[in-house]
PDB file of N, CA and C in Angstrom:
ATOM      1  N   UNK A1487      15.221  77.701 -64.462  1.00 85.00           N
ATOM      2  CA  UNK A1487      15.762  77.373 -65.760  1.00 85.00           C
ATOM      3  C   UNK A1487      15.237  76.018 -66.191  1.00 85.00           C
ATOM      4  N   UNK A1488      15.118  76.115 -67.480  1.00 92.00           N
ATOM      5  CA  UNK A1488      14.343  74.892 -67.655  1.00 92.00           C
ATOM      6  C   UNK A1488      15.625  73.512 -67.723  1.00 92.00           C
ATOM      7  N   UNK A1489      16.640  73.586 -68.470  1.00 96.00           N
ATOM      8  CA  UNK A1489      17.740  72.552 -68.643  1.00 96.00           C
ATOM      9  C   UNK A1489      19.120  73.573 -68.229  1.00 96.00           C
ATOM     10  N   UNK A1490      20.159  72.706 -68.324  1.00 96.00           N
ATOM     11  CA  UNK A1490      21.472  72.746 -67.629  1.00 96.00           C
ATOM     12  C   UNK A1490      22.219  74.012 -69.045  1.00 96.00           C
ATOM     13  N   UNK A1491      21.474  73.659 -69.820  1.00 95.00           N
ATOM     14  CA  UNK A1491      22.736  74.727 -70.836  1.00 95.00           C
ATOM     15  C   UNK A1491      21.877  76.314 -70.682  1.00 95.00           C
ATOM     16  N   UNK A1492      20.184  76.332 -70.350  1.00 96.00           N
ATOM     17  CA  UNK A1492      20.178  77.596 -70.327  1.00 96.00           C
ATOM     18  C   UNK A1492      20.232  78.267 -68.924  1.00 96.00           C
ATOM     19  N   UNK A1493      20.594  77.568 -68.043  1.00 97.00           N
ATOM     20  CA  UNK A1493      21.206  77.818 -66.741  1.00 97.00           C
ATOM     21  C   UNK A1493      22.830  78.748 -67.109  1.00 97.00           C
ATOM     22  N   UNK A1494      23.564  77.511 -67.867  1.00 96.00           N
ATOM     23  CA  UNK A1494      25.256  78.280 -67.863  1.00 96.00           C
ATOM     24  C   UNK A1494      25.109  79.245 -69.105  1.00 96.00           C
ATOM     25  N   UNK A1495      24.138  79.264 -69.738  1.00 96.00           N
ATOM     26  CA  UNK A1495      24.089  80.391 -71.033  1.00 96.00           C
ATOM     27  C   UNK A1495      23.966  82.017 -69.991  1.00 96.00           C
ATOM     28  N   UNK A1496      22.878  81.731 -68.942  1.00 96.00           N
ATOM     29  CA  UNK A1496      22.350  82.788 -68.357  1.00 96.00           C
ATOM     30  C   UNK A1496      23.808  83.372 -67.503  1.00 96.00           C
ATOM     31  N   UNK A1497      24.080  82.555 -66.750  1.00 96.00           N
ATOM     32  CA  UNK A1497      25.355  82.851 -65.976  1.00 96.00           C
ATOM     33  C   UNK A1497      26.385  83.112 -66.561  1.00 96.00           C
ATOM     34  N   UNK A1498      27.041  82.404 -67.569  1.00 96.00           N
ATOM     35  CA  UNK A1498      28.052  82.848 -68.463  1.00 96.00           C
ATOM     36  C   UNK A1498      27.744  85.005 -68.500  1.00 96.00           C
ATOM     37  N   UNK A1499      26.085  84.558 -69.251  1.00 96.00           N
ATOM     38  CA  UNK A1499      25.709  86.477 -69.513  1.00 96.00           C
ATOM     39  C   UNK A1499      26.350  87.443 -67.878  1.00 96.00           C
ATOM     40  N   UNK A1500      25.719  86.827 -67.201  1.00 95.00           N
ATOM     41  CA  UNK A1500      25.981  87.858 -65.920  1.00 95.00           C
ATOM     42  C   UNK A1500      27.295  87.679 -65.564  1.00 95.00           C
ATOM     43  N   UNK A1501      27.900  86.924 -66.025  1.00 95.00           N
ATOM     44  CA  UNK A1501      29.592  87.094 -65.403  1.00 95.00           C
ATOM     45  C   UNK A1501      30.098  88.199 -66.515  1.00 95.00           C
ATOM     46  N   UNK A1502      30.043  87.840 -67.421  1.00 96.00           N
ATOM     47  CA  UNK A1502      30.439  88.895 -68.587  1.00 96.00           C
ATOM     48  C   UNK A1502      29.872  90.301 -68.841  1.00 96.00           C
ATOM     49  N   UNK A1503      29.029  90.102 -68.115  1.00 95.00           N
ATOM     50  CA  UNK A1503      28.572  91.947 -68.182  1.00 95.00           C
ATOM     51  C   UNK A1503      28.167  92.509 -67.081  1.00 95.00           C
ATOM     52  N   UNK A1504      28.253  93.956 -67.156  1.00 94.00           N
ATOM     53  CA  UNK A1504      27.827  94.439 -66.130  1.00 94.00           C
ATOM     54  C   UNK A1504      26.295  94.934 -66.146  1.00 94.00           C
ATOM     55  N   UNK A1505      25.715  94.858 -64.661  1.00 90.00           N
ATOM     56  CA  UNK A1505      24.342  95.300 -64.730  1.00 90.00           C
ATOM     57  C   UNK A1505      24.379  96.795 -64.704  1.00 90.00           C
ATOM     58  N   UNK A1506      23.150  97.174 -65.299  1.00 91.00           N
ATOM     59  CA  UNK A1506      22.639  98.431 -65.337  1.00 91.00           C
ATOM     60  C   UNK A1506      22.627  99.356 -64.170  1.00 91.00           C
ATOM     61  N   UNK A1507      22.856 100.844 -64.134  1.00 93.00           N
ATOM     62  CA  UNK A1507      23.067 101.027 -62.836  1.00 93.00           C
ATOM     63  C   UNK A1507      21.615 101.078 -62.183  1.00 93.00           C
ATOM     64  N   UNK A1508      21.324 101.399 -60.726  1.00 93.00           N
ATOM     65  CA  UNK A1508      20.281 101.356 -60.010  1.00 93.00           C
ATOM     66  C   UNK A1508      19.546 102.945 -60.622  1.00 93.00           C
ATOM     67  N   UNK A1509      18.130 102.638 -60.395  1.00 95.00           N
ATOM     68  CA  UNK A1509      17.720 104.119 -60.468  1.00 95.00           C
ATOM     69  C   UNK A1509      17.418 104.769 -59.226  1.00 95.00           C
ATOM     70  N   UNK A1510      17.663 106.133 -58.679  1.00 95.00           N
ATOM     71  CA  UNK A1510      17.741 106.405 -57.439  1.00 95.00           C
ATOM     72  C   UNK A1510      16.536 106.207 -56.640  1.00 95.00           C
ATOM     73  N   UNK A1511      15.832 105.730 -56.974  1.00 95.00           N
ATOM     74  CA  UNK A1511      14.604 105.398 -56.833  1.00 95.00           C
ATOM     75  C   UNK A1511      14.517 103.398 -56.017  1.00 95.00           C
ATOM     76  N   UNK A1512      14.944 102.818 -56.887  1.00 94.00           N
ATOM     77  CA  UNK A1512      15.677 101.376 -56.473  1.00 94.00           C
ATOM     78  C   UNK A1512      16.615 101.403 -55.320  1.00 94.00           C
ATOM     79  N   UNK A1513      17.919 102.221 -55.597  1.00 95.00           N
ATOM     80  CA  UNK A1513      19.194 102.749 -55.049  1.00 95.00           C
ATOM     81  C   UNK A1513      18.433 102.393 -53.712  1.00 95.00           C
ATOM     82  N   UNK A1514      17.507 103.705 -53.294  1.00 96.00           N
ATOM     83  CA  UNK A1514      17.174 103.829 -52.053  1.00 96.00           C
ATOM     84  C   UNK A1514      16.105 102.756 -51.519  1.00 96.00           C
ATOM     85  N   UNK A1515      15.288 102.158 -52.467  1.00 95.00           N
ATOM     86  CA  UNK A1515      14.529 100.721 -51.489  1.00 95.00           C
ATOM     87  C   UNK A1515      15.226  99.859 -51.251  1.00 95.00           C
ATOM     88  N   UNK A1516      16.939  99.929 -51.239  1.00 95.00           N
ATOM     89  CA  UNK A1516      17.683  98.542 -51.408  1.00 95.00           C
ATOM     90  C   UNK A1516      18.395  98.850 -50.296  1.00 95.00           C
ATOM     91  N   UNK A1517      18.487 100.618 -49.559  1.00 96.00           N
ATOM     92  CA  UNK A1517      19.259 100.516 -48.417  1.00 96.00           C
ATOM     93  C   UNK A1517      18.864 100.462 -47.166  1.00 96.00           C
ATOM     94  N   UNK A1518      19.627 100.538 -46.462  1.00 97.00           N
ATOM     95  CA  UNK A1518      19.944 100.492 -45.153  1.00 97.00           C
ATOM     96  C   UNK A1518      19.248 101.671 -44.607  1.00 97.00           C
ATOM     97  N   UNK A1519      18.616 102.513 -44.943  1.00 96.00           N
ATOM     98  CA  UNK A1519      17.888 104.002 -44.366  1.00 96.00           C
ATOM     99  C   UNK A1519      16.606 103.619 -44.718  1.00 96.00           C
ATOM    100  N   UNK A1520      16.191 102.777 -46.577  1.00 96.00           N
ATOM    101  CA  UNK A1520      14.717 102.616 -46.526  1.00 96.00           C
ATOM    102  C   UNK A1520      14.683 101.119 -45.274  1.00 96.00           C
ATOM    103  N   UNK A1521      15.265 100.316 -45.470  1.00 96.00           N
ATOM    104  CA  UNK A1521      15.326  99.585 -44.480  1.00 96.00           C
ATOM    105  C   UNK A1521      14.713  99.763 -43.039  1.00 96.00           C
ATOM    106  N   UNK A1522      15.286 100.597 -42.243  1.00 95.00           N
ATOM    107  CA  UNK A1522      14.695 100.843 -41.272  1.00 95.00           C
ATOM    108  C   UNK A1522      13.900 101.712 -41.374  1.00 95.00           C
ATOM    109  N   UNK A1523      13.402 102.509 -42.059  1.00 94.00           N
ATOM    110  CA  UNK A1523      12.273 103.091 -42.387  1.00 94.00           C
ATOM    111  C   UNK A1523      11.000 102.515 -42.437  1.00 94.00           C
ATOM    112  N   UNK A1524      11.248 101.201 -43.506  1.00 94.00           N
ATOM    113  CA  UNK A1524      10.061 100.360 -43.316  1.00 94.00           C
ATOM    114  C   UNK A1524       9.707  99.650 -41.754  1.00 94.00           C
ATOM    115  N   UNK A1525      10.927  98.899 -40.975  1.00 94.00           N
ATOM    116  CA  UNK A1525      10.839  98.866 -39.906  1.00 94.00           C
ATOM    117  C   UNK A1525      10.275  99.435 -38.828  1.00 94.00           C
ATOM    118  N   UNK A1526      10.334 100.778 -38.369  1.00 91.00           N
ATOM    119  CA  UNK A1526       9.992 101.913 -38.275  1.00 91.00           C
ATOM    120  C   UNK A1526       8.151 101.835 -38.382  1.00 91.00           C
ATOM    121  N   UNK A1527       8.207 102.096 -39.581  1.00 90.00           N
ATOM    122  CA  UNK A1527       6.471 102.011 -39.878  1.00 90.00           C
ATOM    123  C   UNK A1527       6.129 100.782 -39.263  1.00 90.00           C
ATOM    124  N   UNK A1528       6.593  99.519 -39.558  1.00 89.00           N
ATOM    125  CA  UNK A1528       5.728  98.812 -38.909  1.00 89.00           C
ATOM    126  C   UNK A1528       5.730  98.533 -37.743  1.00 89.00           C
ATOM    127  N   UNK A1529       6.271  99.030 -37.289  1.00 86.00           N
ATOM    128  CA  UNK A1529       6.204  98.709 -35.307  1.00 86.00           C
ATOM    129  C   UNK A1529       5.405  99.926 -35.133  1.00 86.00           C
ATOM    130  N   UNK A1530       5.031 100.910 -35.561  1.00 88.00           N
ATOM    131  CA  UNK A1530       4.742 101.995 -35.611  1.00 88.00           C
ATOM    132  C   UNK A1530       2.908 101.517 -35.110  1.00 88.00           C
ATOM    133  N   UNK A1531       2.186 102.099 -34.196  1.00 86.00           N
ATOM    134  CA  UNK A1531       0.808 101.968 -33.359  1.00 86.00           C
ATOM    135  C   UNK A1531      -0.082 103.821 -34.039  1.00 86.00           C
ATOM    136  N   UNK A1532      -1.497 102.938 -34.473  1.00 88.00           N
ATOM    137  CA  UNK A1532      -2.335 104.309 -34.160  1.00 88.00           C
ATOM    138  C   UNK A1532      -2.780 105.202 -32.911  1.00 88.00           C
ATOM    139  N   UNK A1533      -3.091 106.202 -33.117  1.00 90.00           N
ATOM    140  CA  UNK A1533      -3.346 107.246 -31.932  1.00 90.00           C
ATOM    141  C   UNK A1533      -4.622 106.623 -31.541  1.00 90.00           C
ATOM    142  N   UNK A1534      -5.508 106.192 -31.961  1.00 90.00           N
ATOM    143  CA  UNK A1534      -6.479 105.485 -31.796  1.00 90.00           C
ATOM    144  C   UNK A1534      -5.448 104.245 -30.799  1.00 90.00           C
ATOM    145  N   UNK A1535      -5.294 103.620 -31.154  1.00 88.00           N
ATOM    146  CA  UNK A1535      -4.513 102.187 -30.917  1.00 88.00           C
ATOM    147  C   UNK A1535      -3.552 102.562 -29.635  1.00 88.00           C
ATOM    148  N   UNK A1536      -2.843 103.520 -29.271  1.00 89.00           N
ATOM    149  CA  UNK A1536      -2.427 104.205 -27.950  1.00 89.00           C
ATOM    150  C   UNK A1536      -3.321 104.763 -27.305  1.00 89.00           C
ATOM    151  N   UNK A1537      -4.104 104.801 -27.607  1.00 90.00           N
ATOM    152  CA  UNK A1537      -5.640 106.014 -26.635  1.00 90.00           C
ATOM    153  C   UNK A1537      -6.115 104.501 -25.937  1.00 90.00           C
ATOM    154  N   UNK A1538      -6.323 103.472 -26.653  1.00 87.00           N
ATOM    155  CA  UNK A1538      -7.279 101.993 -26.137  1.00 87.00           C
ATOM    156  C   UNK A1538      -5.720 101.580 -25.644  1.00 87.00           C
ATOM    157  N   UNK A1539      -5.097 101.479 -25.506  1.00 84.00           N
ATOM    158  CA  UNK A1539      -3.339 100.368 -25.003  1.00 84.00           C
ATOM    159  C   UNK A1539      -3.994 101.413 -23.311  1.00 84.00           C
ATOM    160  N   UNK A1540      -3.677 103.318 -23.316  1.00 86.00           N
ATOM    161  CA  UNK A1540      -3.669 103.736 -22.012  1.00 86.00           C
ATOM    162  C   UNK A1540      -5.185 103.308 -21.306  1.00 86.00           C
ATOM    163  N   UNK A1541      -6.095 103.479 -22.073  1.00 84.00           N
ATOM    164  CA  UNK A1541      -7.280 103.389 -21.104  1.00 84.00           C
ATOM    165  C   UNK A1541      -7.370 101.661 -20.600  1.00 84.00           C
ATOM    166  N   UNK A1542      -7.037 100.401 -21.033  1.00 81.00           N
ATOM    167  CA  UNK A1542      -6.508  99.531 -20.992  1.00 81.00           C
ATOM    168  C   UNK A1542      -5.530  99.100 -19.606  1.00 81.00           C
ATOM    169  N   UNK A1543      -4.213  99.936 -20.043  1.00 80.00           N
ATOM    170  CA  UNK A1543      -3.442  99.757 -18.536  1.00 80.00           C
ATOM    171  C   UNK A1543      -3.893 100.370 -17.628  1.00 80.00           C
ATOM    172  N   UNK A1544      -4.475 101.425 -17.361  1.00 82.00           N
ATOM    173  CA  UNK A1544      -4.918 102.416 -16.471  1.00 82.00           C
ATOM    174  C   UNK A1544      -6.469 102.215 -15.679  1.00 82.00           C
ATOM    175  N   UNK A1545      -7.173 101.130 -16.268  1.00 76.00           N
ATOM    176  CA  UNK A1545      -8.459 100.482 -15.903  1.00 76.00           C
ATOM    177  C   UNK A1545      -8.002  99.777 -14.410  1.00 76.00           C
ATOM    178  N   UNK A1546      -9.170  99.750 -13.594  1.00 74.00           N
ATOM    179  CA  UNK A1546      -8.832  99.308 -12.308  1.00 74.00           C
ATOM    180  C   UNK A1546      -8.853  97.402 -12.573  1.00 74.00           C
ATOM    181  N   UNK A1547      -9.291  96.995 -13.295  1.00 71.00           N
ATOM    182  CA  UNK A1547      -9.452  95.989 -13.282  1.00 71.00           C
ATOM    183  C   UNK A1547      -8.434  95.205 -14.818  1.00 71.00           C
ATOM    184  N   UNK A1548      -7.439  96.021 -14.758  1.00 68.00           N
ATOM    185  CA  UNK A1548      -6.148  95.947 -16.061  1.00 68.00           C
ATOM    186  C   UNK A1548      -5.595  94.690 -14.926  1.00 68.00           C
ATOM    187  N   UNK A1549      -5.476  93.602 -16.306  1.00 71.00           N
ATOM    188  CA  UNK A1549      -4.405  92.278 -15.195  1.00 71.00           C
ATOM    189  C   UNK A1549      -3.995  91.760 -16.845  1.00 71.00           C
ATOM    190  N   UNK A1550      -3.031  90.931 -16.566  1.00 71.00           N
ATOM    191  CA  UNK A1550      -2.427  89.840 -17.287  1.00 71.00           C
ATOM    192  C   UNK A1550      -2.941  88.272 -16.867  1.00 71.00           C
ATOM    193  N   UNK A1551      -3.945  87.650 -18.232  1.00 71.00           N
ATOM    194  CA  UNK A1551      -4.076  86.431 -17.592  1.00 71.00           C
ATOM    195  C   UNK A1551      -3.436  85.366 -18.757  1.00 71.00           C
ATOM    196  N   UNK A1552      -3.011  84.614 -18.180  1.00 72.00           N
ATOM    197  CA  UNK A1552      -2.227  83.188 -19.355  1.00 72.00           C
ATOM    198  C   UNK A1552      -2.870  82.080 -18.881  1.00 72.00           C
ATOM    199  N   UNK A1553      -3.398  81.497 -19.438  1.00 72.00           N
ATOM    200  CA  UNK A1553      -4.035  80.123 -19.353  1.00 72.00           C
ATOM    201  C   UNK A1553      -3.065  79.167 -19.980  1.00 72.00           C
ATOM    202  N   UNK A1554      -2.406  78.545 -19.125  1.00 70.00           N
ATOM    203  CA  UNK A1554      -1.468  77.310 -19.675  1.00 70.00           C
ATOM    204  C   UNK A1554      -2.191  76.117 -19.486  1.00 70.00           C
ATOM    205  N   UNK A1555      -2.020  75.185 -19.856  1.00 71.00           N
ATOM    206  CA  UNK A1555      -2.664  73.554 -19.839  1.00 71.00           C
ATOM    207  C   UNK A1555      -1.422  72.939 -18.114  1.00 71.00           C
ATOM    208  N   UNK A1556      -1.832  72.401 -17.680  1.00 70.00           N
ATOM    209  CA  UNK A1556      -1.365  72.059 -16.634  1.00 70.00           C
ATOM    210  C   UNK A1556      -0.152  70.854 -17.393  1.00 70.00           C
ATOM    211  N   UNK A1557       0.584  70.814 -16.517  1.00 72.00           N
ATOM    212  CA  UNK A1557       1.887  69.765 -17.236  1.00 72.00           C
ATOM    213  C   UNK A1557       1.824  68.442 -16.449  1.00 72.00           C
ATOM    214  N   UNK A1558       0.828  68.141 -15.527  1.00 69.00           N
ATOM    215  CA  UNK A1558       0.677  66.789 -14.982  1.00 69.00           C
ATOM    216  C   UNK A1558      -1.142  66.783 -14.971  1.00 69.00           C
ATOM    217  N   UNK A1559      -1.769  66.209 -15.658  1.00 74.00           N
ATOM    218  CA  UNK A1559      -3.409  66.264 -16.036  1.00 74.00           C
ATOM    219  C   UNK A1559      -3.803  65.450 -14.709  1.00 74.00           C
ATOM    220  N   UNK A1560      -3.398  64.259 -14.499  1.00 78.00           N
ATOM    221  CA  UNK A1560      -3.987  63.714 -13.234  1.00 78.00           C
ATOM    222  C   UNK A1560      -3.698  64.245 -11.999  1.00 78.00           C
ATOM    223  N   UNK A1561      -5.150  64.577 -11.454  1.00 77.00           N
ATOM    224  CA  UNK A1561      -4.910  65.561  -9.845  1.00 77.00           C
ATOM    225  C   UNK A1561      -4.759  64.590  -8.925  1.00 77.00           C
ATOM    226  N   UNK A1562      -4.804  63.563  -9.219  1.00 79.00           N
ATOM    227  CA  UNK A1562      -4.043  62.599  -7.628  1.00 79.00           C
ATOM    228  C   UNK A1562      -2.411  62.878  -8.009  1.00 79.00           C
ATOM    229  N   UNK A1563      -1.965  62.117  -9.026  1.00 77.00           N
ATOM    230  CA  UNK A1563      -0.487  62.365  -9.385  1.00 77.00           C
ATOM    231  C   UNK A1563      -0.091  63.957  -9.311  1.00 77.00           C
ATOM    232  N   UNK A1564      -0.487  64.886  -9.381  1.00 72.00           N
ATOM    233  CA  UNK A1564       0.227  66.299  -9.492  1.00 72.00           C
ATOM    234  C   UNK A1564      -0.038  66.699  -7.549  1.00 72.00           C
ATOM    235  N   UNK A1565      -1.083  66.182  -7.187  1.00 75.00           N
ATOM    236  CA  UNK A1565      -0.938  66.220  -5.267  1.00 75.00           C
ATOM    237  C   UNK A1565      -0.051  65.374  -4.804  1.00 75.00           C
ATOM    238  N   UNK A1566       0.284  64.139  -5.374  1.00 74.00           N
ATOM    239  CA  UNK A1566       1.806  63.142  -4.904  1.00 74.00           C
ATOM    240  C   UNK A1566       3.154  64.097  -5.200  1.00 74.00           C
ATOM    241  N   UNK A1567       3.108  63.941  -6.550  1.00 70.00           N
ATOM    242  CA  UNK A1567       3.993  64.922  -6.711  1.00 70.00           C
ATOM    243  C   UNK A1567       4.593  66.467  -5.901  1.00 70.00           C
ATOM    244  N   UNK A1568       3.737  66.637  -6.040  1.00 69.00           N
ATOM    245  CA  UNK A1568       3.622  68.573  -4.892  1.00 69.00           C
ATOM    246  C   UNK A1568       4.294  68.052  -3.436  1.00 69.00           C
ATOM    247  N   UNK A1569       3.467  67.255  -2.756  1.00 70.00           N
ATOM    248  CA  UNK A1569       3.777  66.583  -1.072  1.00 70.00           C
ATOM    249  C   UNK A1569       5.207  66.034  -1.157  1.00 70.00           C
ATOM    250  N   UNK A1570       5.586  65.487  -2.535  1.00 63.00           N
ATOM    251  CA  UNK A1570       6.779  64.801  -2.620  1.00 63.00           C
ATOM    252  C   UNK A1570       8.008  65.997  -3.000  1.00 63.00           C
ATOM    253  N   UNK A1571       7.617  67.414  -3.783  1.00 57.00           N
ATOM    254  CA  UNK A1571       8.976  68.044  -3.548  1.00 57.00           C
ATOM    255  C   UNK A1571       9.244  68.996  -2.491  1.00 57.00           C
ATOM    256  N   UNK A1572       7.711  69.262  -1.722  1.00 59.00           N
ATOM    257  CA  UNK A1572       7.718  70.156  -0.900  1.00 59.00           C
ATOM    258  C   UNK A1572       8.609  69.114   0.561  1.00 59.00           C
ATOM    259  N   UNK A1573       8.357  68.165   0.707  1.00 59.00           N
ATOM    260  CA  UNK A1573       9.516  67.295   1.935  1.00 59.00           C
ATOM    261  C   UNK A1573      10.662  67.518   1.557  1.00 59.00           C
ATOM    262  N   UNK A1574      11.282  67.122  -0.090  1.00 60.00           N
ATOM    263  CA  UNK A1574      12.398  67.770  -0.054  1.00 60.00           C
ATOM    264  C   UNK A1574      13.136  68.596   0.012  1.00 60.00           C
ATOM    265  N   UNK A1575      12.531  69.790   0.266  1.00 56.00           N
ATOM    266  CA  UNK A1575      13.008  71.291   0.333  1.00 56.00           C
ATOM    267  C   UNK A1575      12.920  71.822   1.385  1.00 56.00           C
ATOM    268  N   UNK A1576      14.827  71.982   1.920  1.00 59.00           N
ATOM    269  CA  UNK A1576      14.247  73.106   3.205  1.00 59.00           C
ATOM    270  C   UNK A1576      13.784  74.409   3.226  1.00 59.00           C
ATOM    271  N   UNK A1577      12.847  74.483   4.226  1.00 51.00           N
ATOM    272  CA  UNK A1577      12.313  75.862   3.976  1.00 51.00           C
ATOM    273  C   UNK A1577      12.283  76.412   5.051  1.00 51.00           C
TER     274      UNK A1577
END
């Protein structure tokens, strides 16, 4: 809204009247059935896209790798460290 009176002009309108009804067409993109419908589709994978996921897990050489950044960069300090919790722990 550009200023304060055609803000309460607009609102004044929508308190005082009622809106138009939905067309069944609207009705249904606004519920709870198209809702998860769309949901639905998008989690939704091609047959193509499941054919490469099985040949993928089923490969002899299928692994999970994560490359994290190490959380102590200096290798003297992360070997102090290591020697220092492994004494404290009985094992």
């Amino acid at each position: 809204y550009a200023n304060k009176e055609e803000f309460v002009g607009n609102l004044y309108y929508a308190i005082t009247h009622s809106p138009e009804p939905l067309s069944e067409e609207y009705s249904y993109a606004l519920s709870w059935n198209a809702a998860n419908d769309r949901f639905a589709a998008a989690g939704c994978i091609t047959k193509e896209e499941s054919d490469e996921y099985a040949r993928a897990i089923s490969s002899d050489t299928a692994s999970i790798e994560i490359g994290l950044p190490p959380l102590i960069e200096d290798e003297e300090r992360r070997k102090k460290l290591s020697t220092t919790v492994k004494n404290t722990r009985d094992w």
